[in-house]
mmCIF file of C-alpha atoms in Angstrom:
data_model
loop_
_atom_site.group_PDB
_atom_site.id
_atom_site.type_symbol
_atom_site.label_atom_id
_atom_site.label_comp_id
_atom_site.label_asym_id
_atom_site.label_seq_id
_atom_site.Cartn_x
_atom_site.Cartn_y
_atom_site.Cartn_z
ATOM 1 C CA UNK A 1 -15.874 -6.253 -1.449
ATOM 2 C CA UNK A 2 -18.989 -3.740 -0.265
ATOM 3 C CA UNK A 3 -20.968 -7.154 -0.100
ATOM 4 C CA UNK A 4 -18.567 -8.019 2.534
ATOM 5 C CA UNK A 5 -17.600 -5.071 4.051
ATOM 6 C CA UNK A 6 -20.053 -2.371 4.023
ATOM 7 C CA UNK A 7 -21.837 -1.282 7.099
ATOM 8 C CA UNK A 8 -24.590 -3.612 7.706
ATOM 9 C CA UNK A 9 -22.923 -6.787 6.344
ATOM 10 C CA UNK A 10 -24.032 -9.762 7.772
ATOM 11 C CA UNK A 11 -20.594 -10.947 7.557
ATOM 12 C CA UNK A 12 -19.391 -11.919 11.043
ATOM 13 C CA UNK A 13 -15.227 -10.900 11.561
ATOM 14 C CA UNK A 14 -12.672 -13.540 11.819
ATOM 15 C CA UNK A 15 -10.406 -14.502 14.459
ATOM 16 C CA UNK A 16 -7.890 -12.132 12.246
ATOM 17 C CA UNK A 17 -9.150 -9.373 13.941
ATOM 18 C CA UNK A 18 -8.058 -10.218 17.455
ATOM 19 C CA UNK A 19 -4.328 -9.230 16.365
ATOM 20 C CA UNK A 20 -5.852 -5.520 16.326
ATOM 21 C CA UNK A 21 -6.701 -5.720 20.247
ATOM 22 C CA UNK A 22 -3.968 -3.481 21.731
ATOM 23 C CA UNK A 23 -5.421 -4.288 25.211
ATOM 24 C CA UNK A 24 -3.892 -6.051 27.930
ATOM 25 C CA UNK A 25 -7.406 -7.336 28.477
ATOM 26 C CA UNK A 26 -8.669 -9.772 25.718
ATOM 27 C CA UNK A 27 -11.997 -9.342 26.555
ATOM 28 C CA UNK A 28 -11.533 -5.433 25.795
ATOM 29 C CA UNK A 29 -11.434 -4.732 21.487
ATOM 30 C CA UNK A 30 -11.447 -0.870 20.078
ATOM 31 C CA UNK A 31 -13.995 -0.528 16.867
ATOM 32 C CA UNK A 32 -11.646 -2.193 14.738
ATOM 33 C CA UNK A 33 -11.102 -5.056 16.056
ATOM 34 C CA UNK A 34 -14.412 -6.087 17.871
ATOM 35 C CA UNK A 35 -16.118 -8.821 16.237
ATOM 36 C CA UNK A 36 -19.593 -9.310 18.125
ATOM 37 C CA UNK A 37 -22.152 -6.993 15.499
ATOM 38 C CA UNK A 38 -24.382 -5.674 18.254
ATOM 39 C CA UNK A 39 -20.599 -4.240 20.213
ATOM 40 C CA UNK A 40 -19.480 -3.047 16.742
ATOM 41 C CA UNK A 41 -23.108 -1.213 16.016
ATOM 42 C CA UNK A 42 -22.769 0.432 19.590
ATOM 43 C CA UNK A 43 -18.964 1.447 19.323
ATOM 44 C CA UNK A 44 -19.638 2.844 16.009
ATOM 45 C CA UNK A 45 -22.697 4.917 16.579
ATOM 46 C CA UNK A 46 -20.609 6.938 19.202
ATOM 47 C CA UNK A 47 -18.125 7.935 17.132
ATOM 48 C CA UNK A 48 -20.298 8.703 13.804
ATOM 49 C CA UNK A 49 -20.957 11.787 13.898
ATOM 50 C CA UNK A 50 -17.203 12.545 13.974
ATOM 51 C CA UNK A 51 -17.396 11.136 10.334
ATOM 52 C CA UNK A 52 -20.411 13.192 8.699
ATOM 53 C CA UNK A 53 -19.617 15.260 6.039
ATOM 54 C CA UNK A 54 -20.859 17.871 7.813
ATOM 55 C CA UNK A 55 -18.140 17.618 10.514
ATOM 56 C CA UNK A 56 -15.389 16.634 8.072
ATOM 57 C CA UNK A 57 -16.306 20.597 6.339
ATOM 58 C CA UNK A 58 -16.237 22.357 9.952
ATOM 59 C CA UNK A 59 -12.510 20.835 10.119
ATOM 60 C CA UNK A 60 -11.295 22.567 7.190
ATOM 61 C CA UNK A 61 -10.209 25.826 8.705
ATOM 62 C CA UNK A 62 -7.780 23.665 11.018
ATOM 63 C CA UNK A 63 -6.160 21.809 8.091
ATOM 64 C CA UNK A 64 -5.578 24.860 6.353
ATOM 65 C CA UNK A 65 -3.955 26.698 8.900
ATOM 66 C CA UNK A 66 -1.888 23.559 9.916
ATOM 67 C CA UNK A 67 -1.275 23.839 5.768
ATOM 68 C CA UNK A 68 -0.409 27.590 6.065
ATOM 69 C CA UNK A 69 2.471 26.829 8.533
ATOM 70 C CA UNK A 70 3.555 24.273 7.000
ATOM 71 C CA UNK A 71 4.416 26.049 3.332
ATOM 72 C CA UNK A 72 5.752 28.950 5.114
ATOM 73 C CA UNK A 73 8.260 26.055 6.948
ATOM 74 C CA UNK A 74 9.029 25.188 3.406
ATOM 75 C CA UNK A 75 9.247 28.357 1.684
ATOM 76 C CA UNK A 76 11.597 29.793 4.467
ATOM 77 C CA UNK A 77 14.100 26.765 4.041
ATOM 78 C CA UNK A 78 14.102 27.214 0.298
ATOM 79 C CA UNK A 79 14.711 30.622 0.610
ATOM 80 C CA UNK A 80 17.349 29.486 2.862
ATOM 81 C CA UNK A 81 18.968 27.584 0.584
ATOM 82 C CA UNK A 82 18.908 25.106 3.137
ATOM 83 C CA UNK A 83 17.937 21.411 3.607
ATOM 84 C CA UNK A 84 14.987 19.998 5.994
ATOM 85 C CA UNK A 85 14.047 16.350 6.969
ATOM 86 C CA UNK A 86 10.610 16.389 4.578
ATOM 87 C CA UNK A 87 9.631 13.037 6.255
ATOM 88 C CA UNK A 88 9.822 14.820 9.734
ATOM 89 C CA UNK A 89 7.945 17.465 9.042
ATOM 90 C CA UNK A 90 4.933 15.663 7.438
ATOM 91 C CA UNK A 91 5.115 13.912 10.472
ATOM 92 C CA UNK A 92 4.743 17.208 12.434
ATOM 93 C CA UNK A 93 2.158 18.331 9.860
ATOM 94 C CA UNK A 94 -0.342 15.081 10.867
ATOM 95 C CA UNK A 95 -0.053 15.883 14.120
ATOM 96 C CA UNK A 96 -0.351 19.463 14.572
ATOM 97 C CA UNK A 97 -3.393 18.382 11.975
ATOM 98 C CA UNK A 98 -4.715 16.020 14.153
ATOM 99 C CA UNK A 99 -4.047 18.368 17.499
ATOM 100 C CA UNK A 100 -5.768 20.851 16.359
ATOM 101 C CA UNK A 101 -8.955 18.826 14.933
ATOM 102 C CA UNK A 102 -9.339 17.421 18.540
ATOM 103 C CA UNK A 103 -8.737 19.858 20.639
ATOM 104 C CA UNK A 104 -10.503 23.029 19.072
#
């Protein structure tokens, strides 16, 4: 599987990929779904540094406070006694996660 789909494969993507273009424009693909090399090389090399372990640590502080509000959500509705929709607020969670990744 690496062989095939590690960075730097000389495996060229399938025509399974177009189903991933969300544009109205089929000439238009987002990272996943592009399957010319040289378009996939450029697209990726402006988002990589988003996915450095370096960056990935600096994000910690805004998972754990997302994580902090989240448990005190949950510890005041079992203190409560009360129910809560779990699936809606891990849904909440990922995007107050996300939120707060991007915009700080």
């Amino acid at each position: 599987i690496k062989t095939i789909y590690a960075h730097g494969s000389k495996f060229v993507k399938s025509e399974w990929y177009e189903a991933w273009n969300f544009s109205p424009d089929p000439r238009d693909h987002n990272l996943f779904s592009v399957q010319n090399v040289a378009d996939h090389s450029s697209a990726r090399r402006k988002v990589a540094a988003m996915y450095a372990m370096s960056a990935i640590v600096s994000y910690e502080p805004y998972v754990d406070n997302c994580i902090r509000r989240l448990r005190e959500k949950l510890d005041s509705t079992a203190k409560d006694g009360s129910t809560l929709d779990l699936g809606h607020w891990l849904q909440c969670f990922a995007f107050d996660t996300i939120s707060e990744i991007t915009v700080c």
